[in-house]
XYZ file of C-alpha atoms in Angstrom:
720
model
C -44.514 -14.196 17.309
C -45.771 -17.052 15.110
C -48.393 -15.102 13.250
C -45.774 -12.255 12.723
C -43.266 -14.469 11.512
C -46.046 -16.367 9.256
C -46.974 -12.754 7.759
C -43.157 -12.085 6.536
C -42.994 -14.687 4.250
C -46.193 -13.484 2.752
C -45.541 -9.774 2.520
C -41.959 -10.857 0.528
C -44.277 -13.166 -1.746
C -46.471 -10.221 -2.339
C -43.474 -8.133 -3.031
C -42.302 -11.248 -5.905
C -46.097 -10.911 -7.223
C -45.730 -7.286 -7.607
C -42.332 -7.326 -9.307
C -43.460 -9.988 -11.690
C -46.348 -8.102 -12.684
C -44.292 -5.169 -13.378
C -42.242 -6.764 -15.530
C -45.100 -8.321 -17.366
C -46.267 -5.028 -18.067
C -43.306 -3.894 -19.720
C -43.022 -7.670 -21.921
C -46.682 -7.449 -22.946
C -47.177 -6.687 -26.226
C -50.029 -4.739 -25.632
C -49.471 -2.890 -22.823
C -49.883 1.020 -23.237
C -46.340 2.687 -23.871
C -47.753 6.409 -23.409
C -45.874 7.866 -21.103
C -47.684 10.803 -19.759
C -50.801 10.192 -17.700
C -50.080 6.389 -17.577
C -50.462 5.504 -14.112
C -49.501 1.711 -14.929
C -46.685 2.520 -16.257
C -45.368 4.917 -13.747
C -46.755 2.601 -10.565
C -44.816 -0.665 -12.753
C -41.326 1.726 -13.065
C -41.273 2.670 -9.561
C -41.682 -1.736 -8.324
C -38.921 -2.110 -10.674
C -36.764 0.327 -9.563
C -37.345 0.065 -5.945
C -36.461 -4.103 -6.304
C -33.200 -3.593 -8.053
C -32.290 -1.347 -4.934
C -33.259 -3.396 -2.447
C -32.672 -7.021 -3.632
C -31.321 -6.693 -7.062
C -32.383 -8.724 -9.951
C -32.394 -12.421 -10.850
C -30.271 -13.278 -14.710
C -33.711 -14.206 -15.547
C -35.589 -10.668 -14.982
C -32.700 -8.692 -16.624
C -33.053 -10.924 -20.037
C -36.454 -9.815 -20.144
C -35.699 -5.912 -19.401
C -33.049 -6.479 -21.749
C -35.030 -7.843 -24.597
C -37.584 -4.844 -23.512
C -35.498 -2.052 -24.165
C -33.995 -3.580 -27.777
C -37.558 -3.629 -29.142
C -37.199 -0.316 -28.357
C -40.803 -0.156 -27.630
C -41.044 2.391 -25.289
C -39.532 5.920 -25.140
C -36.178 6.861 -24.336
C -36.550 8.172 -20.757
C -38.410 4.377 -20.105
C -35.242 2.584 -21.593
C -33.064 5.008 -19.723
C -34.405 4.058 -16.551
C -34.963 0.383 -16.741
C -31.096 0.350 -18.055
C -30.529 1.807 -14.279
C -32.426 -1.037 -13.227
C -30.089 -3.762 -13.608
C -28.327 -4.409 -10.870
C -27.808 -8.171 -10.908
C -27.991 -10.219 -7.422
C -26.797 -13.293 -9.011
C -23.109 -14.299 -8.849
C -22.589 -13.374 -12.826
C -23.997 -11.873 -15.825
C -24.193 -14.107 -19.114
C -22.454 -12.588 -22.142
C -25.590 -13.372 -24.013
C -26.935 -10.121 -21.851
C -24.281 -7.985 -22.408
C -23.813 -8.713 -26.604
C -27.568 -8.002 -26.918
C -26.985 -4.894 -25.355
C -23.993 -3.839 -27.649
C -26.152 -4.999 -30.597
C -28.691 -2.866 -29.757
C -25.905 -0.161 -29.173
C -24.981 -0.375 -32.857
C -28.215 -0.378 -34.603
C -28.136 3.474 -33.404
C -31.903 3.273 -32.160
C -30.873 4.236 -28.461
C -30.338 8.331 -27.904
C -26.655 8.891 -27.314
C -27.437 9.081 -23.549
C -28.292 5.663 -23.606
C -25.435 4.304 -25.627
C -23.484 5.866 -23.139
C -25.354 4.152 -20.180
C -25.454 0.902 -22.296
C -21.008 1.258 -22.179
C -20.940 1.972 -18.653
C -22.991 -0.545 -17.322
C -20.999 -3.304 -19.013
C -18.133 -1.928 -17.485
C -19.087 -1.825 -14.103
C -20.324 -5.694 -14.354
C -17.410 -6.979 -16.090
C -15.927 -8.713 -13.495
C -19.460 -10.482 -13.309
C -19.639 -11.613 -17.152
C -19.386 -15.178 -17.020
C -17.564 -15.742 -20.910
C -15.925 -12.432 -22.363
C -15.377 -14.396 -25.394
C -18.584 -13.299 -26.641
C -17.750 -9.706 -25.760
C -14.247 -10.020 -27.192
C -15.067 -10.897 -30.608
C -16.995 -7.778 -30.694
C -13.995 -5.340 -30.234
C -13.338 -4.318 -33.876
C -17.098 -2.908 -33.060
C -16.413 -1.389 -30.568
C -13.259 0.278 -31.522
C -15.366 1.567 -34.722
C -16.946 4.360 -31.585
C -13.860 5.898 -30.555
C -14.617 8.457 -33.104
C -17.918 9.581 -31.332
C -16.068 12.048 -28.711
C -19.479 11.485 -25.561
C -18.451 8.051 -25.852
C -14.393 7.678 -26.438
C -14.383 8.191 -22.931
C -15.790 4.812 -21.829
C -15.015 3.229 -25.250
C -11.504 3.463 -24.472
C -12.168 2.320 -20.936
C -13.887 -0.986 -22.067
C -11.079 -1.469 -24.917
C -8.644 -1.138 -22.085
C -10.103 -4.212 -20.371
C -10.646 -6.334 -23.585
C -7.440 -5.845 -24.819
C -5.212 -8.433 -25.682
C -2.039 -8.502 -28.206
C -4.060 -9.621 -30.716
C -6.317 -6.887 -31.096
C -3.385 -4.495 -31.130
C -2.254 -3.356 -35.272
C -0.846 -0.275 -36.770
C -4.420 1.166 -38.006
C -5.721 1.321 -34.692
C -2.769 2.867 -32.779
C -2.899 5.680 -35.905
C -6.733 6.066 -35.299
C -5.840 6.650 -31.602
C -2.943 8.904 -32.223
C -4.373 10.838 -34.736
C -7.776 11.369 -31.744
C -5.097 12.791 -29.901
C -4.449 15.411 -31.924
C -7.851 16.332 -32.239
C -8.974 15.923 -28.758
C -5.619 16.634 -26.961
C -3.388 14.698 -24.112
C -6.827 12.914 -22.866
C -6.532 10.441 -19.730
C -8.328 7.863 -21.009
C -6.558 7.838 -24.877
C -3.017 7.481 -23.280
C -4.382 5.347 -21.123
C -6.017 2.837 -24.082
C -2.364 3.675 -25.899
C -0.184 2.539 -22.647
C -1.755 -0.903 -23.187
C -1.038 -0.609 -26.520
C 2.750 -0.109 -25.956
C 3.241 -2.519 -23.576
C 1.743 -4.898 -25.815
C 3.689 -3.738 -29.173
C 5.732 -1.217 -28.337
C 7.218 -1.391 -31.554
C 4.149 0.145 -32.938
C 3.269 3.313 -30.334
C 7.049 4.911 -30.979
C 5.467 8.118 -28.837
C 6.835 9.291 -25.356
C 3.714 8.731 -22.699
C 3.830 10.336 -19.444
C 5.608 8.486 -17.054
C 3.698 8.962 -13.784
C 0.882 6.653 -13.623
C -2.876 8.443 -13.155
C -6.062 7.642 -13.038
C -7.156 6.935 -16.818
C -10.662 6.363 -16.276
C -12.625 8.421 -13.979
C -15.518 6.290 -11.564
C -18.638 8.506 -13.320
C -21.512 5.856 -11.929
C -20.568 5.873 -8.352
C -23.595 5.174 -6.647
C -24.773 3.106 -9.659
C -21.453 0.661 -8.704
C -21.968 1.019 -5.200
C -25.794 -0.618 -5.636
C -24.036 -3.485 -7.940
C -21.353 -4.086 -4.780
C -23.175 -4.087 -2.242
C -25.784 -7.020 -3.829
C -22.840 -8.978 -4.297
C -21.584 -8.086 -1.003
C -24.703 -9.170 0.333
C -25.083 -12.469 -1.750
C -21.090 -13.560 -0.433
C -22.606 -12.769 3.328
C -25.671 -14.975 2.433
C -23.170 -17.613 1.053
C -20.851 -17.791 4.194
C -23.819 -18.037 6.573
C -24.503 -21.147 4.378
C -21.057 -22.592 4.638
C -21.316 -21.784 8.642
C -24.676 -23.888 8.613
C -22.856 -26.533 6.556
C -20.675 -26.978 9.004
C -22.931 -27.355 11.904
C -25.525 -29.287 10.294
C -23.631 -31.220 7.208
C -26.640 -33.925 7.082
C -29.122 -31.128 6.342
C -26.862 -29.805 4.362
C -26.240 -32.861 1.817
C -29.818 -33.502 1.870
C -30.528 -30.271 0.165
C -27.487 -30.405 -2.047
C -28.714 -33.750 -3.906
C -31.169 -31.660 -5.599
C -28.907 -28.988 -7.102
C -26.941 -31.369 -9.052
C -26.741 -28.866 -12.096
C -22.851 -27.384 -12.213
C -23.172 -23.623 -10.874
C -21.603 -20.725 -12.837
C -18.324 -19.026 -11.835
C -18.810 -17.405 -8.473
C -17.428 -13.894 -8.027
C -18.947 -12.644 -5.059
C -15.258 -11.617 -3.296
C -13.554 -8.576 -4.064
C -10.462 -10.746 -4.360
C -11.177 -13.412 -7.602
C -10.457 -16.988 -7.085
C -7.753 -17.943 -9.135
C -9.817 -19.905 -12.251
C -8.552 -19.624 -15.869
C -11.354 -19.073 -18.727
C -9.737 -20.176 -22.119
C -11.290 -23.773 -23.017
C -8.132 -24.431 -24.736
C -5.489 -25.335 -21.773
C -4.837 -28.673 -21.026
C -6.718 -29.799 -18.340
C -4.319 -32.747 -16.958
C -0.982 -32.294 -15.473
C 0.509 -35.746 -16.443
C 1.142 -34.328 -20.400
C 4.338 -33.610 -21.313
C 3.231 -31.400 -24.515
C 5.474 -28.593 -24.096
C 2.694 -26.891 -26.157
C -0.036 -27.614 -23.655
C -0.822 -24.875 -21.122
C -1.824 -25.929 -17.724
C -4.302 -23.663 -15.709
C -2.971 -22.382 -12.598
C -5.556 -23.675 -10.492
C -4.239 -27.322 -11.186
C -1.203 -26.362 -9.357
C -1.586 -27.128 -5.876
C 2.200 -27.696 -4.393
C 5.552 -25.932 -5.445
C 7.037 -29.164 -6.522
C 4.174 -28.913 -9.672
C 4.645 -24.928 -10.093
C 8.748 -25.876 -10.939
C 7.615 -28.931 -13.330
C 5.081 -27.079 -14.938
C 6.275 -23.166 -14.729
C 7.434 -23.104 -18.680
C 3.507 -24.166 -19.526
C 0.978 -22.358 -16.854
C -1.891 -20.271 -18.138
C -2.401 -17.341 -15.876
C -5.835 -16.738 -14.454
C -8.238 -14.553 -16.179
C -8.556 -12.057 -13.137
C -4.662 -11.016 -12.345
C -6.177 -9.681 -8.906
C -6.173 -13.521 -7.799
C -2.310 -13.110 -7.584
C -3.035 -11.676 -4.430
C -4.615 -15.111 -2.580
C -2.460 -17.533 -3.995
C 1.323 -17.879 -2.564
C 2.007 -19.942 -5.763
C 0.794 -17.459 -8.635
C 2.748 -14.939 -6.768
C 5.844 -16.855 -7.213
C 5.170 -17.261 -10.822
C 4.399 -13.366 -11.772
C 7.725 -12.462 -9.757
C 10.105 -15.392 -10.977
C 8.974 -14.064 -15.114
C 7.893 -10.337 -14.439
C 5.937 -9.470 -17.420
C 4.967 -5.579 -18.119
C 1.409 -6.381 -19.329
C 0.527 -8.977 -16.409
C 2.357 -5.592 -14.003
C -0.188 -3.500 -16.063
C -3.633 -5.499 -15.594
C -2.839 -5.989 -12.287
C -1.887 -2.058 -11.267
C -5.300 -1.134 -13.026
C -7.381 -3.878 -11.134
C -6.069 -2.648 -7.706
C -6.210 0.831 -8.440
C -9.865 0.975 -9.219
C -10.346 -1.695 -6.328
C -8.646 0.782 -3.731
C -10.710 3.404 -4.854
C -14.114 1.637 -4.802
C -13.347 -0.169 -1.661
C -11.475 2.701 0.592
C -11.583 6.268 -0.924
C -14.874 6.119 -1.739
C -15.718 5.102 1.608
C -16.086 6.716 5.033
C -15.616 3.708 7.232
C -13.707 0.778 7.941
C -15.176 -2.653 6.542
C -14.080 -5.903 6.420
C -13.775 -6.178 2.708
C -11.176 -3.018 2.895
C -9.114 -4.704 5.856
C -9.299 -7.979 4.035
C -8.009 -5.714 0.804
C -5.063 -4.251 2.748
C -4.396 -6.796 4.238
C -3.309 -9.431 1.298
C -2.025 -6.236 -0.213
C 0.898 -6.192 2.331
C 1.543 -9.585 2.060
C 1.862 -9.433 -1.527
C 4.052 -6.322 -1.493
C 6.080 -8.096 1.351
C 6.504 -10.786 -0.882
C 7.834 -8.984 -4.071
C 9.816 -6.721 -1.766
C 8.572 -4.075 -3.688
C 5.563 -1.294 -3.584
C 3.244 -1.174 -6.731
C 3.165 2.044 -8.320
C -0.764 2.778 -8.624
C -0.701 1.902 -4.590
C 1.683 5.151 -4.062
C -0.988 7.215 -6.529
C -3.859 6.190 -4.075
C -2.328 7.178 -0.748
C -1.084 10.350 -2.374
C -5.046 11.322 -2.628
C -5.658 9.177 0.313
C -3.431 10.769 2.918
C -4.992 13.964 2.095
C -8.411 13.354 3.379
C -7.302 10.249 5.854
C -8.809 10.651 9.460
C -5.439 8.772 10.894
C -8.212 5.959 12.465
C -9.219 4.029 9.226
C -7.337 1.533 8.452
C -4.268 2.853 10.661
C -2.065 -0.054 10.800
C -2.296 -0.768 6.665
C -1.835 2.581 5.656
C 1.084 2.886 7.700
C 2.400 -0.613 6.516
C 2.274 0.872 2.632
C 3.545 3.652 2.932
C 7.191 2.229 3.968
C 7.516 0.935 0.364
C 7.322 4.527 -1.360
C 9.878 4.698 -3.891
C 12.506 7.420 -3.717
C 11.766 10.420 -5.298
C 13.154 13.838 -4.584
C 12.150 15.177 -1.013
C 10.889 17.838 -2.547
C 8.459 15.455 -4.012
C 8.472 13.182 -1.625
C 7.608 16.267 1.205
C 4.616 17.647 -1.050
C 2.884 14.201 -1.587
C 3.945 12.138 1.760
C 5.073 14.058 4.524
C 2.849 17.363 5.100
C 0.063 14.917 5.308
C 1.126 13.258 7.721
C 2.877 16.136 9.868
C -0.779 17.371 10.093
C -1.916 14.437 11.681
C 0.737 13.618 13.391
C 1.134 16.838 16.109
C -2.466 16.723 16.724
C -2.686 12.981 17.562
C -1.842 11.413 20.473
C 1.855 9.978 21.894
C 0.441 6.430 20.079
C -0.119 7.478 16.837
C 3.280 9.510 17.072
C 4.989 6.618 18.116
C 3.708 4.754 15.037
C 4.121 6.932 12.764
C 7.880 6.786 13.717
C 8.249 3.387 13.468
C 6.879 3.782 9.755
C 9.446 6.344 8.839
C 12.058 3.745 10.416
C 11.308 1.395 8.164
C 10.616 3.745 4.937
C 14.568 4.781 5.804
C 15.630 0.881 5.519
C 13.381 0.531 2.393
C 14.861 3.262 1.225
C 18.510 2.125 1.724
C 17.953 -1.213 1.572
C 15.998 -2.186 -1.281
C 15.098 1.278 -3.221
C 18.273 3.122 -3.501
C 20.294 -0.585 -5.602
C 16.962 -0.718 -7.239
C 17.492 2.909 -8.640
C 20.527 2.131 -9.455
C 19.363 -0.865 -11.622
C 16.880 1.144 -13.085
C 19.608 4.449 -13.972
C 22.105 1.529 -15.264
C 19.218 -0.419 -17.600
C 18.111 3.070 -18.946
C 21.705 3.604 -20.178
C 22.179 6.534 -17.807
C 25.218 6.885 -15.301
C 24.600 7.237 -11.855
C 25.835 9.982 -9.955
C 27.043 7.610 -6.951
C 29.393 4.593 -8.106
C 27.351 1.912 -8.879
C 30.639 -0.611 -7.565
C 29.203 -0.177 -3.893
C 25.659 -2.305 -4.770
C 25.510 -5.142 -7.082
C 22.549 -3.749 -8.777
C 21.887 -6.877 -11.035
C 20.146 -8.086 -8.146
C 17.606 -5.421 -8.070
C 14.856 -6.054 -10.569
C 11.208 -4.728 -10.318
C 7.700 -6.881 -11.438
C 6.285 -2.486 -11.940
C 9.331 -1.385 -14.170
C 9.434 2.748 -14.618
C 11.250 5.222 -15.758
C 12.885 7.382 -13.350
C 14.684 10.524 -13.333
C 17.922 11.259 -12.087
C 18.274 13.113 -8.833
C 20.859 12.732 -5.924
C 19.301 9.658 -4.035
C 21.118 9.631 -1.180
C 20.430 13.747 -0.280
C 16.638 12.385 -0.408
C 17.319 10.329 2.971
C 19.453 12.716 4.202
C 16.593 15.450 4.283
C 14.155 12.738 5.387
C 16.312 12.039 8.313
C 16.851 16.072 9.424
C 13.214 16.103 9.075
C 12.200 13.245 11.094
C 14.818 14.684 13.437
C 12.432 17.572 13.709
C 9.617 15.987 14.804
C 10.851 14.016 16.866
C 12.419 16.641 18.747
C 8.341 18.707 18.637
C 7.199 16.111 19.922
C 9.421 14.814 22.720
C 9.033 18.395 24.077
C 5.381 18.212 23.560
C 5.038 14.792 25.982
C 8.181 15.178 28.162
C 10.389 12.598 27.135
C 7.698 10.003 26.974
C 9.714 6.944 27.495
C 7.606 5.222 24.607
C 8.618 8.295 21.754
C 12.232 8.352 23.483
C 12.395 4.388 22.642
C 10.902 5.441 18.858
C 13.215 8.057 18.335
C 16.345 5.598 19.574
C 15.124 3.216 16.875
C 15.270 5.459 14.169
C 18.476 6.992 14.839
C 19.645 3.489 15.434
C 19.123 3.010 11.745
C 20.508 5.946 10.506
C 24.008 5.045 12.565
C 23.998 1.709 10.724
C 23.470 2.858 7.189
C 26.772 3.863 5.765
C 28.536 0.519 6.948
C 25.385 -1.982 6.323
C 24.386 -0.335 3.527
C 27.009 1.453 2.012
C 25.349 5.157 1.672
C 28.063 7.281 1.267
C 26.942 9.783 3.678
C 26.846 9.828 7.878
C 23.793 11.814 9.123
C 24.084 12.315 12.976
C 21.355 13.558 15.076
C 20.905 16.920 16.228
C 21.817 17.795 19.493
C 18.632 17.965 21.320
C 17.957 14.744 20.472
C 21.514 13.407 21.629
C 21.230 15.373 25.044
C 17.482 14.434 25.749
C 18.949 10.926 25.589
C 21.979 11.341 27.771
C 20.133 13.372 30.446
C 17.049 10.719 30.359
C 15.670 9.419 33.742
C 15.409 6.450 31.595
C 18.175 3.774 31.434
C 17.899 2.658 28.165
C 18.265 5.629 26.298
C 21.329 6.486 27.398
C 22.348 2.808 26.917
C 21.417 3.224 23.613
C 23.191 6.079 23.232
C 26.110 4.707 23.536
C 25.571 2.239 20.655
C 24.630 4.870 18.408
C 27.952 6.680 18.904
C 30.487 3.907 18.508
C 28.016 3.178 15.375
C 28.984 6.482 14.228
C 32.442 6.156 14.942
C 32.508 3.196 12.630
C 30.294 4.639 10.075
C 33.117 7.747 9.739
C 35.730 5.378 9.691
C 34.222 3.488 6.636
C 33.149 7.121 5.412
C 36.713 7.651 5.044
C 37.657 4.683 3.247
C 35.729 5.633 0.332
C 37.724 5.746 -2.580
C 39.172 8.907 -4.097
C 37.328 7.936 -7.586
C 33.988 7.462 -5.774
C 31.355 9.903 -7.034
C 29.302 10.975 -3.898
C 27.580 14.267 -5.245
C 29.457 16.353 -2.710
C 28.129 14.028 0.276
C 31.426 12.749 1.304
C 32.811 16.199 2.585
C 29.318 16.997 4.222
C 29.467 13.485 6.096
C 32.494 14.633 7.445
C 31.978 17.665 8.467
C 29.767 16.484 11.180
C 32.718 15.037 12.680
C 33.783 17.953 15.242
C 29.898 18.138 16.329
C 30.410 14.297 16.598
C 33.939 14.608 18.825
C 31.705 17.147 20.844
C 29.321 14.805 22.197
C 31.582 12.196 22.739
C 33.397 14.459 24.915
C 30.248 15.494 26.760
C 29.503 12.116 27.645
C 32.501 10.882 28.687
C 33.211 13.536 31.016
C 29.047 13.270 32.610
C 29.516 9.327 32.549
C 33.286 8.319 33.357
C 35.902 11.348 34.251
C 33.868 13.939 36.273
C 34.603 16.712 34.627
C 30.876 17.864 33.631
C 31.159 21.220 35.198
C 34.754 21.900 35.860
C 34.963 23.955 32.641
C 38.108 22.501 31.342
C 37.001 22.723 27.674
C 35.703 25.314 25.760
C 33.973 23.143 22.971
C 31.634 21.261 25.734
C 27.853 22.643 24.935
C 26.191 20.589 27.355
C 27.883 21.629 30.713
C 28.285 25.242 29.898
C 27.438 27.212 33.396
C 28.435 30.541 34.264
C 30.189 30.907 37.585
C 27.001 32.334 38.878
C 24.986 29.890 38.363
C 27.259 27.550 39.718
C 27.556 29.269 42.929
C 23.347 29.884 43.226
C 23.549 25.408 42.449
C 25.829 25.021 45.132
C 25.550 21.094 44.507
C 28.700 19.201 46.384
C 30.686 16.935 43.967
C 28.545 18.076 40.695
C 30.607 17.025 38.318
C 29.338 13.445 39.170
C 25.907 14.289 39.009
C 25.883 12.730 35.550
C 28.196 9.671 36.182
C 27.344 5.771 35.817
C 26.700 5.480 39.847
C 25.062 9.139 40.601
C 23.062 9.693 37.232
C 19.450 9.680 37.641
C 18.647 6.697 35.556
C 21.556 4.464 36.874
C 20.291 5.036 40.949
C 17.921 1.703 40.897
C 20.858 -0.553 38.953
C 23.380 1.074 41.321
C 21.710 0.515 44.667
C 20.681 -3.287 43.362
C 24.490 -3.547 42.474
C 25.836 -2.098 46.060
C 23.179 -4.392 47.768
C 24.200 -7.414 45.739
C 27.615 -6.866 46.564
C 27.990 -5.147 49.929
C 27.722 -6.660 53.254
C 24.269 -7.064 54.424
C 23.054 -4.196 56.901
C 25.720 -1.912 55.598
C 24.618 1.651 54.412
C 25.395 2.201 51.045
C 25.784 5.104 48.748
C 26.177 5.323 45.198
C 29.698 6.829 45.504
C 30.628 3.324 46.936
C 30.751 1.940 43.424
C 33.481 4.655 42.369
C 36.304 1.253 43.708
C 34.444 -1.032 41.537
C 33.277 0.986 38.261
C 34.551 -2.471 36.204
C 32.654 -4.709 37.984
C 29.673 -1.996 37.502
C 29.637 -1.633 33.880
C 29.415 -5.496 33.986
C 26.876 -5.757 36.183
C 24.958 -2.957 33.621
C 25.604 -5.438 30.567
C 24.464 -8.106 32.560
C 20.903 -5.861 32.751
C 20.641 -5.485 29.088
C 22.558 -2.341 29.386
C 25.599 -2.977 27.441
C 25.881 0.277 25.389
C 27.717 2.254 28.396
C 30.092 -0.307 28.638
C 30.851 -0.553 24.908
C 30.998 3.406 24.767
C 33.280 4.193 27.511
C 35.313 0.992 26.759
C 35.815 2.711 22.857
C 36.784 5.872 23.704
C 38.107 5.703 27.327
C 41.757 3.779 28.191
C 41.056 3.693 31.701
C 37.359 2.194 30.985
C 38.839 -0.660 28.927
C 41.547 -1.542 31.399
C 41.154 -3.094 34.991
């Protein structure tokens, strides 16, 4: 084993020697550049390609290969293959390498295909460049290449990443508009114009599409995956070193004494650290000069944040907002459309790379989704580009990967017309819902409940506020909600539609799903609880959130709860019915001037059906009139005479009373054992004389909904 351990370092050293020899072949001025029948060149190129694929190249090796390419000694085919070998293994890429490659591109010596590869490589390593000042200084030269139809998509992408306010000029806007007229509505041109419009809306007066899209396609998925894999391997190695440091601090300190040189900026994690790259910001918190900016990484406490709120320099990587709570306060207190656009582009590209383009769960993806959910919970709103990601991801989602995080992100969806909501969200979930286990169904119903709450408590007021800011008149009365308190970091224009109608249609949609699921799983108790949770929220919408409608559950939901063999759904049904009574009274009290899209009349039309539910529950639980046929309106206890004779059940009218209902037999027995003398035979019918005491007993057991219902609608139940 010792011999095998000794061979391994020797083998690695031999590989490094071969790599050094291969790169030496390309850097040697006397090496043959002939391609055909040049075995040495072929072997050297294969060694470099294999090493870059397995281990990545160091900054020194990349600099050497870039030097070889910029001299244009080798044919274009060799330069293109060398360019694809530039997979950095280090934490950062030198800006000198990037500017050298672009300078070579400007000479027009490389072919159009090679120029395209150069731009794509710069975009792939953009987050790894240690200082973008030199690249940004070439902005005007990069912009010059937008006229090239082949390079235009990649040039627009790079310019989108580099653009600052000072780069937006009238001449560039005009040039892009002319290009758009020539090439049509290309997404990459629209993307660049959108960032220009954010910085200078006075220069870009044309209307851009309201819906966000993927402006720039990921054309180099394998190349990008190799670069990310190298960075992930380096991050893991660094994590292992940190663990070793914790276990062996003395030996680690001895090693670190030799490494006194300042390290380059680390960009190993998918979510960057808070770090400001500008060299002109103030480095002291003690300065009182309001013109001096304080880098965000120096803010450590909330007190320091408040004292320096007006002069904070935001980090260069806006994605770091996910890991810094103080930075989240900054971006939420002073929403900036440019900042929102930067974050939207970053999170969109990362979600597609880490989640959409992989076929398995990863720790990195889980960390990303977890921090994104924390950020959206802090903002109390979803990120529009995350919705775009979910719309695409749900069509290929298997229902297992990142389940709890995907469902949580869905709860932050914004309000859309129901037809749109059904196409992009509900239909993909429906397909998974009906072919999954009962536990997945329960998770989806919990998700739908939280989504409905988000619609009512957050998105509807925000929708009214957005319409108000756009100068439109909302169909729904704005007097019912203080719309001025709902502002968004991600401001987007909305089209006017009847938002409450979307919620009504959504409630009916979930109602049907619940019915099918309860039938499929034979009224599974956990599924029944989730359905009750959803409709309890529905029953509170009118009074708690001032929504101008009442949507009652279908008869199937009501009677499955009423006749359940579990006492909890029956009790919760009582609470729901009382809530609906209060909701109808509140709906009647709406001012006559309130325009409710015609929903007020629709809501009040449900009163007749609601009264039938009350009558059936009262007859069954308290009045002993379940099957006596006294009411022509009852829908639950209608049985013809022949069926009643065949059943031949004694005292059938008491079958669903509070003392003989199958859900309450256990509690009836406990009550009688507690109240009757020991040894006496007990029967549920003995509770007839102590019904009020029995209701108090049920309330003490957490079933207070039964008493609340009976005392609300039946006078004899409220008086002893």
